[in-house]
PDB file of C-alpha atoms in Angstrom:
ATOM      1  CA  UNK A   1      92.612 115.442 114.287  1.00  0.00           C
ATOM      2  CA  UNK A   2      95.362 116.022 111.719  1.00  0.00           C
ATOM      3  CA  UNK A   3      93.054 115.032 108.840  1.00  0.00           C
ATOM      4  CA  UNK A   4      90.307 117.300 110.176  1.00  0.00           C
ATOM      5  CA  UNK A   5      92.755 120.228 110.115  1.00  0.00           C
ATOM      6  CA  UNK A   6      93.788 119.458 106.551  1.00  0.00           C
ATOM      7  CA  UNK A   7      90.163 119.197 105.411  1.00  0.00           C
ATOM      8  CA  UNK A   8      89.271 122.458 107.133  1.00  0.00           C
ATOM      9  CA  UNK A   9      92.230 124.257 105.535  1.00  0.00           C
ATOM     10  CA  UNK A  10      91.399 122.786 102.131  1.00  0.00           C
ATOM     11  CA  UNK A  11      87.737 123.821 102.390  1.00  0.00           C
ATOM     12  CA  UNK A  12      88.892 127.398 102.925  1.00  0.00           C
ATOM     13  CA  UNK A  13      90.974 127.486  99.708  1.00  0.00           C
ATOM     14  CA  UNK A  14      89.374 124.958  97.351  1.00  0.00           C
ATOM     15  CA  UNK A  15      87.456 127.576  95.334  1.00  0.00           C
ATOM     16  CA  UNK A  16      90.469 129.910  94.905  1.00  0.00           C
ATOM     17  CA  UNK A  17      91.297 130.361  91.211  1.00  0.00           C
ATOM     18  CA  UNK A  18      94.856 129.217  90.539  1.00  0.00           C
ATOM     19  CA  UNK A  19      94.480 129.905  86.799  1.00  0.00           C
ATOM     20  CA  UNK A  20      91.820 132.006  85.078  1.00  0.00           C
ATOM     21  CA  UNK A  21      88.485 130.211  85.611  1.00  0.00           C
ATOM     22  CA  UNK A  22      90.232 127.152  87.129  1.00  0.00           C
ATOM     23  CA  UNK A  23      89.801 126.557  90.847  1.00  0.00           C
ATOM     24  CA  UNK A  24      92.291 124.750  93.030  1.00  0.00           C
ATOM     25  CA  UNK A  25      89.739 121.929  93.385  1.00  0.00           C
ATOM     26  CA  UNK A  26      89.503 121.583  89.587  1.00  0.00           C
ATOM     27  CA  UNK A  27      93.307 121.604  89.111  1.00  0.00           C
ATOM     28  CA  UNK A  28      93.897 119.070  91.903  1.00  0.00           C
ATOM     29  CA  UNK A  29      91.166 116.810  90.505  1.00  0.00           C
ATOM     30  CA  UNK A  30      93.004 116.634  87.179  1.00  0.00           C
ATOM     31  CA  UNK A  31      96.244 115.941  89.055  1.00  0.00           C
ATOM     32  CA  UNK A  32      94.673 113.041  90.969  1.00  0.00           C
ATOM     33  CA  UNK A  33      93.358 111.475  87.762  1.00  0.00           C
ATOM     34  CA  UNK A  34      96.674 111.716  85.913  1.00  0.00           C
ATOM     35  CA  UNK A  35      99.243 111.229  88.672  1.00  0.00           C
ATOM     36  CA  UNK A  36      97.701 109.592  91.723  1.00  0.00           C
ATOM     37  CA  UNK A  37      95.223 107.615  89.616  1.00  0.00           C
ATOM     38  CA  UNK A  38      92.543 108.376  92.210  1.00  0.00           C
ATOM     39  CA  UNK A  39      94.102 106.186  94.902  1.00  0.00           C
ATOM     40  CA  UNK A  40      92.807 106.814  98.382  1.00  0.00           C
ATOM     41  CA  UNK A  41      95.597 106.422 100.899  1.00  0.00           C
ATOM     42  CA  UNK A  42      96.658 108.341 103.969  1.00  0.00           C
ATOM     43  CA  UNK A  43      98.711 111.185 102.465  1.00  0.00           C
ATOM     44  CA  UNK A  44      97.137 111.472  99.024  1.00  0.00           C
ATOM     45  CA  UNK A  45      95.462 114.491  97.515  1.00  0.00           C
ATOM     46  CA  UNK A  46      92.730 112.128  96.280  1.00  0.00           C
ATOM     47  CA  UNK A  47      91.666 111.476  99.866  1.00  0.00           C
ATOM     48  CA  UNK A  48      91.351 115.186 100.627  1.00  0.00           C
ATOM     49  CA  UNK A  49      89.366 115.743  97.415  1.00  0.00           C
ATOM     50  CA  UNK A  50      87.050 112.840  98.236  1.00  0.00           C
ATOM     51  CA  UNK A  51      86.099 114.436 101.559  1.00  0.00           C
ATOM     52  CA  UNK A  52      85.497 117.748  99.811  1.00  0.00           C
ATOM     53  CA  UNK A  53      83.093 116.393  97.204  1.00  0.00           C
ATOM     54  CA  UNK A  54      79.456 117.313  97.481  1.00  0.00           C
ATOM     55  CA  UNK A  55      76.606 114.905  96.921  1.00  0.00           C
ATOM     56  CA  UNK A  56      76.462 115.844  93.251  1.00  0.00           C
ATOM     57  CA  UNK A  57      79.286 116.993  91.009  1.00  0.00           C
ATOM     58  CA  UNK A  58      78.881 119.622  88.345  1.00  0.00           C
ATOM     59  CA  UNK A  59      78.897 117.969  84.885  1.00  0.00           C
ATOM     60  CA  UNK A  60      82.005 119.985  83.976  1.00  0.00           C
ATOM     61  CA  UNK A  61      83.986 118.810  87.036  1.00  0.00           C
ATOM     62  CA  UNK A  62      86.998 116.655  86.011  1.00  0.00           C
ATOM     63  CA  UNK A  63      86.041 113.783  88.320  1.00  0.00           C
ATOM     64  CA  UNK A  64      82.510 113.705  86.881  1.00  0.00           C
ATOM     65  CA  UNK A  65      83.850 113.841  83.315  1.00  0.00           C
ATOM     66  CA  UNK A  66      86.306 111.019  84.080  1.00  0.00           C
ATOM     67  CA  UNK A  67      83.532 108.956  85.692  1.00  0.00           C
ATOM     68  CA  UNK A  68      81.344 109.412  82.595  1.00  0.00           C
ATOM     69  CA  UNK A  69      84.306 108.437  80.394  1.00  0.00           C
ATOM     70  CA  UNK A  70      84.854 105.233  82.373  1.00  0.00           C
ATOM     71  CA  UNK A  71      81.161 104.312  82.160  1.00  0.00           C
ATOM     72  CA  UNK A  72      81.261 104.624  78.352  1.00  0.00           C
ATOM     73  CA  UNK A  73      84.476 102.611  77.836  1.00  0.00           C
ATOM     74  CA  UNK A  74      82.928  99.153  77.512  1.00  0.00           C
ATOM     75  CA  UNK A  75      80.445 100.447  74.903  1.00  0.00           C
ATOM     76  CA  UNK A  76      83.086 102.398  72.968  1.00  0.00           C
ATOM     77  CA  UNK A  77      85.412  99.418  72.684  1.00  0.00           C
ATOM     78  CA  UNK A  78      82.896  96.654  72.073  1.00  0.00           C
ATOM     79  CA  UNK A  79      84.752  95.494  68.986  1.00  0.00           C
ATOM     80  CA  UNK A  80      87.036  92.708  67.878  1.00  0.00           C
ATOM     81  CA  UNK A  81      89.915  95.156  67.430  1.00  0.00           C
ATOM     82  CA  UNK A  82      90.558  96.048  71.058  1.00  0.00           C
ATOM     83  CA  UNK A  83      89.930  94.590  74.464  1.00  0.00           C
ATOM     84  CA  UNK A  84      88.910  97.146  77.096  1.00  0.00           C
ATOM     85  CA  UNK A  85      91.373  95.547  79.543  1.00  0.00           C
ATOM     86  CA  UNK A  86      94.194  96.676  77.231  1.00  0.00           C
ATOM     87  CA  UNK A  87      92.959 100.224  77.681  1.00  0.00           C
ATOM     88  CA  UNK A  88      92.781  99.851  81.461  1.00  0.00           C
ATOM     89  CA  UNK A  89      96.340  98.519  81.365  1.00  0.00           C
ATOM     90  CA  UNK A  90      97.448 101.876  79.912  1.00  0.00           C
ATOM     91  CA  UNK A  91      96.333 103.620  83.100  1.00  0.00           C
ATOM     92  CA  UNK A  92      97.978 101.095  85.429  1.00  0.00           C
ATOM     93  CA  UNK A  93     101.267 101.713  87.165  1.00  0.00           C
ATOM     94  CA  UNK A  94     103.192  98.464  86.838  1.00  0.00           C
ATOM     95  CA  UNK A  95     104.904  98.861  90.206  1.00  0.00           C
ATOM     96  CA  UNK A  96     101.969  99.921  92.386  1.00  0.00           C
ATOM     97  CA  UNK A  97      98.854  98.727  90.571  1.00  0.00           C
ATOM     98  CA  UNK A  98      96.183  97.114  92.742  1.00  0.00           C
ATOM     99  CA  UNK A  99      94.344  95.755  89.694  1.00  0.00           C
ATOM    100  CA  UNK A 100      97.168  94.300  87.602  1.00  0.00           C
ATOM    101  CA  UNK A 101     100.133  92.211  88.682  1.00  0.00           C
ATOM    102  CA  UNK A 102     103.181  91.518  86.527  1.00  0.00           C
ATOM    103  CA  UNK A 103     105.314  88.458  87.090  1.00  0.00           C
ATOM    104  CA  UNK A 104     108.644  87.916  85.373  1.00  0.00           C
ATOM    105  CA  UNK A 105     110.023  84.373  85.538  1.00  0.00           C
ATOM    106  CA  UNK A 106     113.617  85.599  85.509  1.00  0.00           C
ATOM    107  CA  UNK A 107     115.049  89.096  86.028  1.00  0.00           C
ATOM    108  CA  UNK A 108     115.845  89.527  82.321  1.00  0.00           C
ATOM    109  CA  UNK A 109     112.967  87.496  80.914  1.00  0.00           C
ATOM    110  CA  UNK A 110     111.314  88.729  77.710  1.00  0.00           C
ATOM    111  CA  UNK A 111     107.840  87.532  78.665  1.00  0.00           C
ATOM    112  CA  UNK A 112     105.706  88.343  81.677  1.00  0.00           C
ATOM    113  CA  UNK A 113     102.520  86.994  83.174  1.00  0.00           C
ATOM    114  CA  UNK A 114      99.928  89.735  83.498  1.00  0.00           C
ATOM    115  CA  UNK A 115      97.000  89.168  85.802  1.00  0.00           C
ATOM    116  CA  UNK A 116      93.950  91.373  86.274  1.00  0.00           C
ATOM    117  CA  UNK A 117      92.494  90.826  89.747  1.00  0.00           C
ATOM    118  CA  UNK A 118      91.519  87.121  89.957  1.00  0.00           C
ATOM    119  CA  UNK A 119      91.356  86.449  86.213  1.00  0.00           C
ATOM    120  CA  UNK A 120      93.602  83.836  84.662  1.00  0.00           C
ATOM    121  CA  UNK A 121      97.006  85.338  83.882  1.00  0.00           C
ATOM    122  CA  UNK A 122      98.028  85.961  80.290  1.00  0.00           C
ATOM    123  CA  UNK A 123     101.548  85.924  78.849  1.00  0.00           C
ATOM    124  CA  UNK A 124     102.872  88.881  76.889  1.00  0.00           C
ATOM    125  CA  UNK A 125     106.145  90.260  75.589  1.00  0.00           C
ATOM    126  CA  UNK A 126     107.565  92.460  78.312  1.00  0.00           C
ATOM    127  CA  UNK A 127     111.174  93.455  77.597  1.00  0.00           C
ATOM    128  CA  UNK A 128     111.405  96.786  75.721  1.00  0.00           C
ATOM    129  CA  UNK A 129     107.703  96.572  75.022  1.00  0.00           C
ATOM    130  CA  UNK A 130     104.933  98.928  76.062  1.00  0.00           C
ATOM    131  CA  UNK A 131     102.494  96.009  76.134  1.00  0.00           C
ATOM    132  CA  UNK A 132     100.665  97.047  72.969  1.00  0.00           C
ATOM    133  CA  UNK A 133      97.495  94.910  73.160  1.00  0.00           C
ATOM    134  CA  UNK A 134      98.248  91.808  75.222  1.00  0.00           C
ATOM    135  CA  UNK A 135      94.616  90.915  75.984  1.00  0.00           C
ATOM    136  CA  UNK A 136      93.566  91.254  72.343  1.00  0.00           C
ATOM    137  CA  UNK A 137      96.564  89.203  71.157  1.00  0.00           C
ATOM    138  CA  UNK A 138      95.815  86.481  73.691  1.00  0.00           C
ATOM    139  CA  UNK A 139      92.167  86.400  72.610  1.00  0.00           C
ATOM    140  CA  UNK A 140      93.098  86.185  68.909  1.00  0.00           C
ATOM    141  CA  UNK A 141      95.937  83.687  69.130  1.00  0.00           C
ATOM    142  CA  UNK A 142      94.979  81.392  72.002  1.00  0.00           C
TER     143      UNK A 142
END
């Protein structure tokens, strides 16, 4: 019942322009991509946006543009100089990621095991490091 109320209220205001030529729906879609990382959970804006989506998105809608971007990633980075998993790692939140897990052997350890879903874990420098290209480095040096 509560969710139905929220969706009804959102439907009434989603097309309101919050900036010139930018609807609330458009602005919140960008927010969900950058901040919530399109996670669907009970109190997320992503969930409300998902219910509000039509069958087809306009090609200029942020969620459609992001979807097209994700579909092109493997083709864009089919090279020996980057591993697409390194790029995905950039979008992952180390504390709440559902795709990647990070395991430190000791609290102040300099190396961490990084695991993507059920793949074999890789080891990478972790302390004071933004994890530059751990998957590429493991491919090149192991």
